[in-house]
Amino acid sequence: MHRILNTIVYILLLLSIAPIAEAKDFVIVIDPGHGGKDAGALGMRTNEKSINLNVALKLKRMLERDMDDVKVLMTRDSDRFIPLQKRADFANRKHADIFISIHANSISSKSPAHRRINGAAVYTLGLDRSDTNLSVAMRENEVMKLESDYSTTYEGFDPSSTESYIAFEMMQHKNMDQSIALAEAVQNQLVRTAGRKNNGVRQAPFWVLVRTSMPSILVELDFICNPAMESFMASENGSTKLAKAICNGVKRYHSYSSHPSSDTPRNEKKRTAEEKPEITDSLEEQILDTPDTKTKDTDGKIIYKIQFLTSPRVLRSGDKRLKGLKPVEHYNDRGTVKYTYGSYQSMSEANAQLKTVKKKFPDAFVIKTCNGKRIK
Ligand SMILES: [Zn+2]
């Protein structure tokens, strides 16, 4: 009798486990930057490719140990050269749910700060106006020149020409919201778990992120040109902490991306409604001739603008979400694109125009800017 009961219990257990085993794995592609003939940035005693690989291998083991439903794949697990395009192709082919490229940062030895600079930053794809972010991406993209036919593979793109990057403004990632959420979760842990200085979540045009079709981030662990940071990243303890930090960030991201908040469908509905073409009215013409876009806020002067919309990415001119409002300007605030209208010398001038903008964007409000940045 006992034996029969045991068998029944066993069968029931199997039945209850079966659907779980069939559930789709969460596929993570880890991309240790550089490898083989491409050493990446150089330190005093080691190089970027070795640090990246070591942290990546530890990260893989931790993710497999800590997460049940996960499949972790690597673009390389040894010291091999893999072209940028192949790394992205691999992630796409494996239908990865997320893509994490691991790198160590560096600045020119000509810069007086190169032995002192420190901190971690996580990048998502985007074109920030900042020269610093662009130069990090240019350095990381430079590796494509090691491929003999790089201009064919990368469609004439020249990683060291600033002009080449202008086209990136159009190439915004469709997974921008999730990429930013993942970047924020990982960056937060690099500070908390690995004790890195917080250099923030940033946007820059990294080729490897352009070509991936899932939420993707590029982690710059810390600066290899700073000998103290190099020692940390190359040490057993340091590399474990860095891997642990990324692992914690991924777990956080996964826990909230697999339990989306209940108001998501409502938001989506709202967005569709907003995208419906609007019947344009005379309001548009009224607005058209008022703003003085010639007012340049470059010389430390306080300029008032009307902020009316935020977006995870830069919108094309004429996008329906702008509701015909023009001319508009945008600025980047920690990975979010914020749209403004008009430039006014005084708060009262801005408030006068605000009423008109509010007819289209009820949540619009006036912001104070200086040298193109919002100030409080
Ligand atoms: Zn790198």
Short mmCIF file of C-alpha atoms and ligand atoms in Angstrom, two decimals, residues 34 48 103 140, ligand 1:
data_model
loop_
_atom_site.label_atom_id
_atom_site.label_comp_id
_atom_site.label_asym_id
_atom_site.label_seq_id
_atom_site.Cartn_x
_atom_site.Cartn_y
_atom_site.Cartn_z
CA HIS A 34 38.32 42.23 -27.45
CA GLU A 48 41.69 44.73 -21.13
CA HIS A 103 34.95 46.19 -21.16
CA GLU A 140 35.85 50.59 -28.62
ZN ZN B 1 36.95 47.63 -24.69
#
